[in-house]
Amino acid sequence: MTEIGILAFGAYIPRRRLQRAAVHAVNKWFAPGLSGLAKGERAVANWDEDAITMAVEASRDCLTGLDRAAAGGVTLASTTLPFADRLNAGVVKEALTLPDAVPASDATGSLRAGTSALLAALEGKQTRLCVASDLRKARPASEGEMVQGDGAAAILVGQGDVIARVVATYSVTVDMVDHYRSSGADFDYGWESRWIRDEGYTKLLGGALRDALAKAGIDAALIDHAIIPVSVRGVAAGIAKTLGVRAEAVVDSLTATVGDTGAAHPLLLLATALERAEPGQRILLAGFGQGVDVIVLETTEALARLPARRGVRGHLADRQEESNYQRFLFHRGLIGLERGMRAELDQKQPGSTLYRHRKAVLGLVGGRCIKTGTVQFPKSDISVNPNDRAMGTQEDYPLADRLAHIVTYTADSLSFSPDPPTYYGTIDFEGGGRLVAIFAEVSADDVEVGRPMRMVFRINAADEQRDFIKYFWKATPASEGGQ
């Protein structure tokens, strides 16, 4: 029987990195004790990003060079899903233009939701995309605001040419309430840090890792990459030392550059380890949250044949320093600013229209005339070819993964935008197709006619009257290592 394992991995880290020193400079009058955390930077999602959009980008990175039809299922793990009663993984499935026959599910309720979803997939027989994504919200001037970060990671699990095989798995569940967030609440409530460190990390997490290694029959000293996703300084190194794991094997927690990305963090660190691993190396992966998941993996020769992708390394390199703390608070909904009458536009999106046009809206699927080859968006019954208005000749033509080039552009500071000015313009796709698109993650220096652009899945608008989020595709400058 063909063994099941990891086939591919991907990551997404938002481009903006909020400088912790800038946060502390504003809040030190109130919380001077946070000075010890005022170092480095944390990844912050833009106003038009959430757990769904980041999951889509991580999944696209994971599926680089692979046939998406191979994905037999999708699981989205998160503690910050934007919808409590709408299948969030279903939006991800539509954005990836996977067939309707692909089952999708959400996993939530614990920071180890990511590793639990990965464990379930590894115990199955189908190829499944496990993606974990979190955009956590913390009170201003809190420790959580300083140490958390936003991000996502995706792992494709299945049979075949696996890049890492499973050596052993181990899981324990203990209702230890180190922190919690009640339904409908915005913020976590955390317990005393020393108790969490001693009882949770040292005893529960450390004990589970020890038992998992015993089950696998592997000496801790033979582990090449140990993923112990604890952001508290020195804890991961202390647990590793107790177990006998070599200090150099402990995977960097990304605390200084990204922050703790919650349910996504174990999978994000796994992506980091797979980027650096060589065939034949052993990876120890842990997820902590009301218990512990442990997965022991061994990389194979197939790892070296995996197509290049942006991954964690590429996203870390593509960064933009952010020192505007007030903008961060506004994008998180933590302060109110006068938006003006132009922000009062009704943003209703009828469910029936979204259902009928979901391929176009969520998947950016246009049409291609099979008679003339003309590509258009949106797809329609009549071709836009001026020399041949052929009827009924359109086939589906996905555009999201095709490069485009700017034809015209402008910047608008009059209409309301959470991040003014709004850049938008006309883009032409390579291979045909034209679209008027909003630009994401750009400044005046980033836009010029002819510049190559790639499409990203983002929030288009929020219907605050009905508490609904509208998603669509935006264009962002293509960069080295991009899709």
Tab-separated table of C-alpha atoms in Angstrom:
chain	number	residue	atom	x	y	z
A	1	MET	CA	0.000	0.000	0.000
A	2	THR	CA	1.267	3.440	-0.902
A	3	GLU	CA	2.063	5.426	2.227
A	4	ILE	CA	0.359	8.698	3.017
A	5	GLY	CA	2.358	11.797	3.809
A	6	ILE	CA	2.972	15.415	2.886
A	7	LEU	CA	2.954	16.228	-0.829
A	8	ALA	CA	3.515	19.990	-0.731
A	9	PHE	CA	3.480	23.059	1.511
A	10	GLY	CA	2.827	26.776	1.200
A	11	ALA	CA	2.667	29.916	3.302
A	12	TYR	CA	1.311	33.427	3.408
A	13	ILE	CA	2.566	36.305	5.536
A	14	PRO	CA	1.075	39.805	5.079
A	15	ARG	CA	3.501	42.331	3.614
A	16	ARG	CA	3.142	44.978	6.286
A	17	ARG	CA	5.279	44.572	9.408
A	18	LEU	CA	4.276	46.725	12.359
A	19	GLN	CA	7.280	47.881	14.368
A	20	ARG	CA	6.782	46.922	18.005
A	21	ALA	CA	8.812	49.952	19.108
A	22	ALA	CA	6.190	52.189	17.434
A	23	VAL	CA	3.432	50.458	19.407
A	24	HIS	CA	5.282	50.829	22.678
A	25	ALA	CA	6.133	54.478	21.998
A	26	VAL	CA	2.400	55.291	22.012
A	27	ASN	CA	1.411	53.052	24.921
A	28	LYS	CA	4.369	53.267	27.310
A	29	TRP	CA	2.689	55.969	29.402
A	30	PHE	CA	0.068	53.369	30.263
A	31	ALA	CA	1.932	50.080	29.975
A	32	PRO	CA	5.664	50.683	30.538
A	33	GLY	CA	6.098	47.002	31.434
A	34	LEU	CA	5.774	46.041	27.780
A	35	SER	CA	9.189	47.511	26.999
A	36	GLY	CA	10.730	44.047	27.044
A	37	LEU	CA	8.520	43.089	24.079
A	38	ALA	CA	9.159	46.282	22.084
A	39	LYS	CA	11.662	44.633	19.768
A	40	GLY	CA	11.378	43.399	16.222
A	41	GLU	CA	8.214	43.488	14.161
A	42	ARG	CA	4.960	41.597	13.653
A	43	ALA	CA	3.061	40.825	10.459
A	44	VAL	CA	-0.224	42.707	10.186
A	45	ALA	CA	-2.978	41.944	7.725
A	46	ASN	CA	-4.274	44.845	5.696
A	47	TRP	CA	-7.860	46.061	6.102
A	48	ASP	CA	-9.014	43.857	3.208
A	49	GLU	CA	-7.545	40.624	4.575
A	50	ASP	CA	-8.944	38.034	6.977
A	51	ALA	CA	-8.490	34.349	7.794
A	52	ILE	CA	-10.196	33.361	4.520
A	53	THR	CA	-8.169	35.559	2.172
A	54	MET	CA	-4.877	34.565	3.819
A	55	ALA	CA	-5.885	30.894	3.576
A	56	VAL	CA	-6.495	31.277	-0.146
A	57	GLU	CA	-3.044	32.780	-0.697
A	58	ALA	CA	-1.300	30.076	1.351
A	59	SER	CA	-3.205	27.396	-0.564
A	60	ARG	CA	-2.212	28.863	-3.924
A	61	ASP	CA	1.415	28.855	-2.771
A	62	CYS	CA	1.071	25.226	-1.660
A	63	LEU	CA	-0.438	24.123	-4.984
A	64	THR	CA	2.326	25.726	-7.068
A	65	GLY	CA	3.118	23.472	-10.019
A	66	LEU	CA	0.494	20.888	-9.049
A	67	ASP	CA	-2.787	19.866	-10.634
A	68	ARG	CA	-5.471	21.291	-8.345
A	69	ALA	CA	-7.840	18.546	-9.424
A	70	ALA	CA	-5.774	16.235	-7.201
A	71	ALA	CA	-7.099	17.921	-4.048
A	72	GLY	CA	-9.843	15.618	-2.818
A	73	GLY	CA	-10.858	17.824	0.095
A	74	VAL	CA	-10.197	21.093	1.924
A	75	THR	CA	-10.019	21.790	5.657
A	76	LEU	CA	-9.685	25.348	6.954
A	77	ALA	CA	-8.448	25.578	10.554
A	78	SER	CA	-8.712	28.858	12.445
A	79	THR	CA	-9.857	30.450	15.689
A	80	THR	CA	-10.798	33.686	13.891
A	81	LEU	CA	-13.079	32.576	11.079
A	82	PRO	CA	-15.055	35.543	9.725
A	83	PHE	CA	-18.334	33.580	9.552
A	84	ALA	CA	-19.835	31.646	12.473
A	85	ASP	CA	-22.517	30.079	10.270
A	86	ARG	CA	-21.310	29.930	6.696
A	87	LEU	CA	-18.764	27.392	5.534
A	88	ASN	CA	-15.560	29.426	5.449
A	89	ALA	CA	-13.686	26.573	3.755
A	90	GLY	CA	-16.364	26.697	1.063
A	91	VAL	CA	-15.228	30.219	0.118
A	92	VAL	CA	-11.631	28.968	-0.064
A	93	LYS	CA	-12.752	26.078	-2.291
A	94	GLU	CA	-14.535	28.474	-4.667
A	95	ALA	CA	-11.551	30.839	-4.812
A	96	LEU	CA	-9.280	27.921	-5.731
A	97	THR	CA	-11.783	26.885	-8.457
A	98	LEU	CA	-11.888	23.341	-7.136
A	99	PRO	CA	-14.730	21.104	-8.374
A	100	ASP	CA	-18.043	21.182	-6.515
A	101	ALA	CA	-17.560	17.497	-5.658
A	102	VAL	CA	-14.654	18.422	-3.338
A	103	PRO	CA	-15.746	18.216	0.326
A	104	ALA	CA	-14.750	21.109	2.559
A	105	SER	CA	-14.920	21.643	6.303
A	106	ASP	CA	-13.919	24.119	9.005
A	107	ALA	CA	-11.843	23.193	12.060
A	108	THR	CA	-11.812	25.534	15.025
A	109	GLY	CA	-12.160	25.865	18.808
A	110	SER	CA	-8.476	25.601	19.778
A	111	LEU	CA	-5.058	26.918	18.813
A	112	ARG	CA	-4.127	23.339	17.891
A	113	ALA	CA	-6.897	23.215	15.272
A	114	GLY	CA	-4.231	23.340	12.568
A	115	THR	CA	-2.284	20.314	13.774
A	116	SER	CA	-5.514	18.438	14.578
A	117	ALA	CA	-6.723	18.987	11.002
A	118	LEU	CA	-3.355	17.820	9.713
A	119	LEU	CA	-3.511	14.712	11.912
A	120	ALA	CA	-6.991	13.856	10.620
A	121	ALA	CA	-5.850	14.226	7.023
A	122	LEU	CA	-2.790	12.038	7.605
A	123	GLU	CA	-5.060	9.344	9.038
A	124	GLY	CA	-7.284	9.419	5.948
A	125	LYS	CA	-6.787	8.020	2.478
A	126	GLN	CA	-7.668	10.981	0.264
A	127	THR	CA	-5.532	13.841	-0.924
A	128	ARG	CA	-6.560	16.781	1.237
A	129	LEU	CA	-5.504	20.395	1.527
A	130	CYS	CA	-5.076	21.406	5.167
A	131	VAL	CA	-4.824	25.148	5.576
A	132	ALA	CA	-4.559	27.043	8.847
A	133	SER	CA	-5.021	30.794	9.095
A	134	ASP	CA	-5.516	33.274	11.912
A	135	LEU	CA	-5.978	37.015	12.272
A	136	ARG	CA	-6.179	37.489	16.026
A	137	LYS	CA	-7.446	40.587	17.772
A	138	ALA	CA	-5.890	41.855	20.998
A	139	ARG	CA	-6.630	44.837	23.210
A	140	PRO	CA	-4.409	47.889	22.674
A	141	ALA	CA	-1.447	48.048	25.068
A	142	SER	CA	-1.675	44.321	25.800
A	143	GLU	CA	0.964	41.615	25.610
A	144	GLY	CA	-1.091	39.869	22.929
A	145	GLU	CA	-0.921	42.922	20.709
A	146	MET	CA	2.863	42.817	20.921
A	147	VAL	CA	3.517	39.088	20.433
A	148	GLN	CA	0.789	38.036	17.987
A	149	GLY	CA	1.012	38.168	14.206
A	150	ASP	CA	-1.124	37.366	11.192
A	151	GLY	CA	-0.472	34.592	8.690
A	152	ALA	CA	-1.459	31.295	7.138
A	153	ALA	CA	0.086	28.030	6.013
A	154	ALA	CA	-1.154	25.158	3.869
A	155	ILE	CA	-0.096	21.518	3.745
A	156	LEU	CA	-1.205	19.125	0.982
A	157	VAL	CA	-1.563	15.584	2.322
A	158	GLY	CA	-1.978	12.439	0.281
A	159	GLN	CA	-0.478	9.341	-1.254
A	160	GLY	CA	2.169	9.256	-3.954
A	161	ASP	CA	5.453	11.140	-4.259
A	162	VAL	CA	5.473	12.386	-0.673
A	163	ILE	CA	8.126	14.898	0.430
A	164	ALA	CA	7.760	13.765	4.055
A	165	ARG	CA	6.414	10.492	5.418
A	166	VAL	CA	4.798	9.966	8.799
A	167	VAL	CA	6.935	8.187	11.382
A	168	ALA	CA	4.534	8.493	14.319
A	169	THR	CA	1.633	10.554	15.631
A	170	TYR	CA	0.537	11.205	19.192
A	171	SER	CA	-2.254	13.261	20.702
A	172	VAL	CA	-3.581	14.036	24.167
A	173	THR	CA	-6.569	16.173	25.158
A	174	VAL	CA	-6.640	17.995	28.495
A	175	ASP	CA	-9.057	20.810	29.311
A	176	MET	CA	-6.369	23.138	30.586
A	177	VAL	CA	-7.722	26.697	30.269
A	178	ASP	CA	-4.568	28.753	29.760
A	179	HIS	CA	-6.693	31.243	27.822
A	180	TYR	CA	-10.166	31.379	26.291
A	181	ARG	CA	-12.495	33.522	24.243
A	182	SER	CA	-16.252	33.166	24.646
A	183	SER	CA	-18.586	33.118	21.651
A	184	GLY	CA	-19.093	36.636	20.370
A	185	ALA	CA	-16.189	38.105	22.346
A	186	ASP	CA	-13.447	40.023	20.563
A	187	PHE	CA	-10.545	39.337	22.885
A	188	ASP	CA	-8.900	36.414	24.663
A	189	TYR	CA	-8.695	36.230	28.426
A	190	GLY	CA	-5.436	34.746	29.637
A	191	TRP	CA	-4.344	33.177	32.900
A	192	GLU	CA	-1.152	33.765	34.880
A	193	SER	CA	1.906	33.260	32.680
A	194	ARG	CA	4.084	31.341	35.150
A	195	TRP	CA	1.353	28.718	35.706
A	196	ILE	CA	0.938	28.313	31.937
A	197	ARG	CA	4.693	27.923	31.524
A	198	ASP	CA	5.169	25.396	34.319
A	199	GLU	CA	1.976	23.328	34.068
A	200	GLY	CA	1.125	23.778	30.398
A	201	TYR	CA	4.333	24.080	28.443
A	202	THR	CA	6.808	22.234	30.647
A	203	LYS	CA	4.624	19.377	31.921
A	204	LEU	CA	1.853	18.933	29.348
A	205	LEU	CA	3.641	19.913	26.139
A	206	GLY	CA	7.021	18.576	27.202
A	207	GLY	CA	5.482	15.329	28.424
A	208	ALA	CA	3.590	14.768	25.183
A	209	LEU	CA	6.722	15.344	23.134
A	210	ARG	CA	8.629	12.854	25.273
A	211	ASP	CA	5.877	10.233	24.924
A	212	ALA	CA	5.637	10.802	21.159
A	213	LEU	CA	9.359	10.257	20.706
A	214	ALA	CA	9.114	7.073	22.785
A	215	LYS	CA	6.227	5.859	20.620
A	216	ALA	CA	8.241	6.614	17.482
A	217	GLY	CA	11.303	4.848	18.934
A	218	ILE	CA	13.532	7.794	18.057
A	219	ASP	CA	16.282	9.263	20.195
A	220	ALA	CA	15.612	12.978	20.692
A	221	ALA	CA	19.174	13.742	19.660
A	222	LEU	CA	18.388	12.423	16.158
A	223	ILE	CA	15.687	15.061	15.516
A	224	ASP	CA	16.873	17.549	12.890
A	225	HIS	CA	14.037	20.104	13.116
A	226	ALA	CA	12.031	20.521	16.325
A	227	ILE	CA	8.914	22.690	16.042
A	228	ILE	CA	7.794	23.798	19.518
A	229	PRO	CA	5.510	26.767	18.775
A	230	VAL	CA	5.768	28.738	22.016
A	231	SER	CA	6.477	32.459	21.745
A	232	VAL	CA	7.533	32.903	25.385
A	233	ARG	CA	11.254	33.494	25.360
A	234	GLY	CA	13.368	30.486	26.293
A	235	VAL	CA	10.517	27.990	26.720
A	236	ALA	CA	11.031	26.059	23.458
A	237	ALA	CA	14.775	25.863	24.064
A	238	GLY	CA	14.211	24.690	27.651
A	239	ILE	CA	11.806	21.929	26.607
A	240	ALA	CA	14.184	20.814	23.871
A	241	LYS	CA	17.095	20.658	26.317
A	242	THR	CA	15.069	18.582	28.755
A	243	LEU	CA	14.118	16.146	25.995
A	244	GLY	CA	17.653	15.888	24.683
A	245	VAL	CA	16.938	17.663	21.369
A	246	ARG	CA	19.996	19.482	20.067
A	247	ALA	CA	19.764	23.285	20.495
A	248	GLU	CA	20.495	23.907	16.821
A	249	ALA	CA	17.564	21.687	15.843
A	250	VAL	CA	14.963	23.989	17.428
A	251	VAL	CA	13.152	25.823	14.597
A	252	ASP	CA	13.108	29.615	14.916
A	253	SER	CA	9.713	30.641	16.315
A	254	LEU	CA	9.527	33.689	13.965
A	255	THR	CA	8.751	35.782	17.052
A	256	ALA	CA	11.018	38.629	15.963
A	257	THR	CA	9.781	38.805	12.368
A	258	VAL	CA	6.174	37.575	12.192
A	259	GLY	CA	4.712	36.975	15.655
A	260	ASP	CA	2.550	34.163	16.934
A	261	THR	CA	0.010	33.365	14.210
A	262	GLY	CA	-2.215	31.230	16.449
A	263	ALA	CA	-3.682	28.086	14.907
A	264	ALA	CA	-1.569	28.673	11.809
A	265	HIS	CA	1.738	28.852	13.661
A	266	PRO	CA	2.674	25.141	13.890
A	267	LEU	CA	2.015	24.689	10.163
A	268	LEU	CA	3.852	27.927	9.338
A	269	LEU	CA	6.900	26.654	11.237
A	270	LEU	CA	6.511	23.280	9.488
A	271	ALA	CA	6.720	25.114	6.171
A	272	THR	CA	9.874	26.815	7.456
A	273	ALA	CA	11.399	23.469	8.401
A	274	LEU	CA	10.505	21.866	5.051
A	275	GLU	CA	12.139	24.779	3.226
A	276	ARG	CA	15.419	24.112	5.022
A	277	ALA	CA	15.310	20.349	5.400
A	278	GLU	CA	17.280	17.883	3.341
A	279	PRO	CA	16.060	14.427	2.318
A	280	GLY	CA	16.286	11.882	5.111
A	281	GLN	CA	15.895	14.344	7.990
A	282	ARG	CA	13.475	14.033	10.896
A	283	ILE	CA	10.979	16.709	11.892
A	284	LEU	CA	9.217	16.894	15.259
A	285	LEU	CA	6.012	18.979	15.093
A	286	ALA	CA	3.846	19.962	18.067
A	287	GLY	CA	0.573	21.853	18.422
A	288	PHE	CA	-0.583	23.094	21.846
A	289	GLY	CA	-4.101	24.032	22.969
A	290	GLN	CA	-6.251	22.158	25.502
A	291	GLY	CA	-3.946	19.248	24.856
A	292	VAL	CA	-1.116	18.480	22.476
A	293	ASP	CA	-0.758	17.050	18.969
A	294	VAL	CA	2.616	15.634	17.973
A	295	ILE	CA	3.630	14.467	14.492
A	296	VAL	CA	7.032	12.968	13.704
A	297	LEU	CA	7.981	13.160	10.014
A	298	GLU	CA	10.892	12.055	7.854
A	299	THR	CA	11.681	13.888	4.618
A	300	THR	CA	12.247	11.999	1.364
A	301	GLU	CA	14.159	12.499	-1.877
A	302	ALA	CA	10.985	14.008	-3.392
A	303	LEU	CA	11.535	17.136	-1.293
A	304	ALA	CA	14.349	18.211	-3.591
A	305	ARG	CA	12.072	17.860	-6.648
A	306	LEU	CA	9.265	20.076	-5.306
A	307	PRO	CA	8.729	23.113	-7.610
A	308	ALA	CA	9.993	26.432	-6.246
A	309	ARG	CA	7.446	28.511	-4.372
A	310	ARG	CA	7.382	31.736	-2.402
A	311	GLY	CA	7.004	29.977	0.936
A	312	VAL	CA	7.983	31.492	4.266
A	313	ARG	CA	11.353	32.635	2.975
A	314	GLY	CA	9.860	34.564	0.071
A	315	HIS	CA	7.217	36.228	2.207
A	316	LEU	CA	9.767	37.259	4.833
A	317	ALA	CA	11.805	38.947	2.117
A	318	ASP	CA	8.783	40.804	0.687
A	319	ARG	CA	8.150	43.167	3.590
A	320	GLN	CA	7.110	46.766	4.166
A	321	GLU	CA	7.834	48.455	7.479
A	322	GLU	CA	4.774	49.932	9.171
A	323	SER	CA	5.077	52.471	11.985
A	324	ASN	CA	1.566	53.917	11.744
A	325	TYR	CA	0.036	52.404	14.897
A	326	GLN	CA	-3.173	54.393	14.503
A	327	ARG	CA	-3.771	52.884	11.046
A	328	PHE	CA	-3.319	49.419	12.551
A	329	LEU	CA	-5.912	50.204	15.250
A	330	PHE	CA	-8.362	51.567	12.661
A	331	HIS	CA	-8.008	48.504	10.438
A	332	ARG	CA	-8.679	46.290	13.464
A	333	GLY	CA	-11.829	48.244	14.281
A	334	LEU	CA	-10.354	49.423	17.598
A	335	ILE	CA	-10.778	53.140	16.985
A	336	GLY	CA	-13.413	55.084	15.067
A	337	LEU	CA	-12.583	57.772	12.515
A	338	GLU	CA	-14.938	60.110	10.685
A	339	ARG	CA	-15.600	58.441	7.335
A	340	GLY	CA	-17.805	61.047	5.703
A	341	MET	CA	-21.059	60.679	3.782
A	342	ARG	CA	-19.381	58.797	0.930
A	343	ALA	CA	-18.855	55.867	3.263
A	344	GLU	CA	-22.622	55.469	3.641
A	345	LEU	CA	-22.940	53.523	0.401
A	346	ASP	CA	-25.136	50.433	0.743
A	347	GLN	CA	-22.875	47.416	0.150
A	348	LYS	CA	-25.557	44.721	-0.102
A	349	GLN	CA	-24.643	41.608	-2.077
A	350	PRO	CA	-27.725	39.484	-2.908
A	351	GLY	CA	-27.149	35.841	-2.108
A	352	SER	CA	-28.931	34.707	-5.262
A	353	THR	CA	-26.627	36.782	-7.484
A	354	LEU	CA	-23.526	35.589	-5.660
A	355	TYR	CA	-24.676	31.972	-6.061
A	356	ARG	CA	-25.306	32.283	-9.794
A	357	HIS	CA	-22.038	34.095	-10.466
A	358	ARG	CA	-19.848	32.499	-7.793
A	359	LYS	CA	-17.310	31.226	-10.325
A	360	ALA	CA	-16.770	34.751	-11.639
A	361	VAL	CA	-16.888	36.558	-8.273
A	362	LEU	CA	-15.007	34.121	-6.035
A	363	GLY	CA	-12.959	32.227	-8.651
A	364	LEU	CA	-12.305	35.015	-11.199
A	365	VAL	CA	-13.345	32.644	-13.974
A	366	GLY	CA	-13.948	34.437	-17.254
A	367	GLY	CA	-14.910	33.151	-20.671
A	368	ARG	CA	-12.991	32.126	-23.798
A	369	CYS	CA	-14.678	31.863	-27.178
A	370	ILE	CA	-13.872	28.432	-28.615
A	371	LYS	CA	-14.419	29.835	-32.146
A	372	THR	CA	-12.228	32.965	-32.077
A	373	GLY	CA	-10.129	32.467	-28.963
A	374	THR	CA	-11.253	35.818	-27.535
A	375	VAL	CA	-10.996	35.987	-23.750
A	376	GLN	CA	-13.371	38.157	-21.749
A	377	PHE	CA	-14.499	38.924	-18.220
A	378	PRO	CA	-17.175	38.352	-17.259
A	379	LYS	CA	-18.183	35.334	-19.287
A	380	SER	CA	-21.387	35.905	-21.289
A	381	ASP	CA	-23.522	34.312	-23.989
A	382	ILE	CA	-22.244	36.764	-26.620
A	383	SER	CA	-18.557	37.186	-27.454
A	384	VAL	CA	-17.012	40.657	-27.145
A	385	ASN	CA	-14.968	40.086	-30.342
A	386	PRO	CA	-15.992	43.102	-32.527
A	387	ASN	CA	-15.584	41.051	-35.719
A	388	ASP	CA	-17.518	38.012	-34.587
A	389	ARG	CA	-20.299	38.270	-32.013
A	390	ALA	CA	-20.474	34.505	-31.689
A	391	MET	CA	-23.195	33.220	-29.382
A	392	GLY	CA	-23.014	30.299	-26.980
A	393	THR	CA	-19.335	29.652	-27.650
A	394	GLN	CA	-17.872	30.572	-24.228
A	395	GLU	CA	-15.920	28.088	-22.152
A	396	ASP	CA	-14.691	28.677	-18.591
A	397	TYR	CA	-11.354	30.483	-18.516
A	398	PRO	CA	-9.746	30.975	-15.056
A	399	LEU	CA	-7.803	34.235	-14.804
A	400	ALA	CA	-6.652	34.352	-11.172
A	401	ASP	CA	-3.295	32.686	-11.771
A	402	ARG	CA	-2.428	34.563	-14.956
A	403	LEU	CA	-0.083	37.551	-14.952
A	404	ALA	CA	-1.521	40.855	-16.099
A	405	HIS	CA	-0.070	44.246	-17.051
A	406	ILE	CA	-1.271	47.735	-16.166
A	407	VAL	CA	-2.848	49.598	-19.102
A	408	THR	CA	-4.108	52.669	-17.243
A	409	TYR	CA	-4.371	53.635	-13.580
A	410	THR	CA	-5.409	56.388	-11.208
A	411	ALA	CA	-5.451	57.136	-7.487
A	412	ASP	CA	-8.668	58.231	-5.785
A	413	SER	CA	-8.621	60.148	-2.499
A	414	LEU	CA	-12.222	61.382	-2.685
A	415	SER	CA	-14.212	58.190	-2.184
A	416	PHE	CA	-13.974	56.474	1.201
A	417	SER	CA	-11.247	53.907	1.639
A	418	PRO	CA	-9.904	52.404	4.885
A	419	ASP	CA	-6.422	52.865	3.420
A	420	PRO	CA	-6.459	55.928	1.133
A	421	PRO	CA	-5.832	56.636	-1.616
A	422	THR	CA	-7.442	53.824	-3.607
A	423	TYR	CA	-5.389	52.792	-6.615
A	424	TYR	CA	-7.191	51.097	-9.464
A	425	GLY	CA	-6.978	50.780	-13.211
A	426	THR	CA	-7.325	48.652	-16.319
A	427	ILE	CA	-5.175	45.540	-16.635
A	428	ASP	CA	-4.648	43.181	-19.559
A	429	PHE	CA	-4.051	39.504	-18.814
A	430	GLU	CA	-1.364	37.590	-20.647
A	431	GLY	CA	-3.224	35.369	-23.089
A	432	GLY	CA	-6.195	37.710	-23.317
A	433	GLY	CA	-8.792	39.286	-21.108
A	434	ARG	CA	-9.159	42.802	-19.706
A	435	LEU	CA	-10.382	43.900	-16.285
A	436	VAL	CA	-10.804	47.104	-14.305
A	437	ALA	CA	-9.313	46.140	-10.938
A	438	ILE	CA	-8.530	47.686	-7.574
A	439	PHE	CA	-4.826	47.499	-6.709
A	440	ALA	CA	-3.682	46.050	-3.373
A	441	GLU	CA	-0.489	46.749	-1.401
A	442	VAL	CA	0.650	49.631	-3.616
A	443	SER	CA	1.973	53.147	-3.230
A	444	ALA	CA	2.776	55.761	-5.853
A	445	ASP	CA	6.139	54.128	-6.554
A	446	ASP	CA	4.570	50.725	-7.229
A	447	VAL	CA	2.322	51.558	-10.193
A	448	GLU	CA	3.299	52.323	-13.766
A	449	VAL	CA	1.909	51.439	-17.173
A	450	GLY	CA	3.139	48.018	-18.279
A	451	ARG	CA	4.001	46.821	-14.760
A	452	PRO	CA	3.298	43.078	-14.311
A	453	MET	CA	0.600	42.368	-11.751
A	454	ARG	CA	-0.726	39.211	-10.144
A	455	MET	CA	-4.179	38.684	-8.710
A	456	VAL	CA	-4.878	38.255	-4.974
A	457	PHE	CA	-8.103	37.286	-3.213
A	458	ARG	CA	-9.238	40.111	-0.910
A	459	ILE	CA	-12.195	41.668	0.873
A	460	ASN	CA	-13.875	44.008	-1.591
A	461	ALA	CA	-16.282	45.630	0.848
A	462	ALA	CA	-18.069	44.995	4.129
A	463	ASP	CA	-21.836	45.206	4.360
A	464	GLU	CA	-22.016	46.597	7.892
A	465	GLN	CA	-25.830	46.767	7.835
A	466	ARG	CA	-26.143	43.024	7.302
A	467	ASP	CA	-22.769	41.931	8.704
A	468	PHE	CA	-21.622	40.344	5.464
A	469	ILE	CA	-18.231	40.379	3.740
A	470	LYS	CA	-17.894	40.710	-0.024
A	471	TYR	CA	-14.818	39.114	-1.586
A	472	PHE	CA	-13.265	39.680	-5.003
A	473	TRP	CA	-9.881	39.730	-6.688
A	474	LYS	CA	-7.450	42.646	-6.701
A	475	ALA	CA	-4.191	43.214	-8.552
A	476	THR	CA	-0.856	43.578	-6.783
A	477	PRO	CA	2.647	44.013	-8.202
A	478	ALA	CA	4.235	40.712	-9.166
A	479	SER	CA	7.583	40.075	-7.533
A	480	GLU	CA	10.349	37.523	-7.546
A	481	GLY	CA	9.128	34.171	-6.321
A	482	GLY	CA	5.497	35.228	-6.753
A	483	GLN	CA	2.826	33.110	-8.301
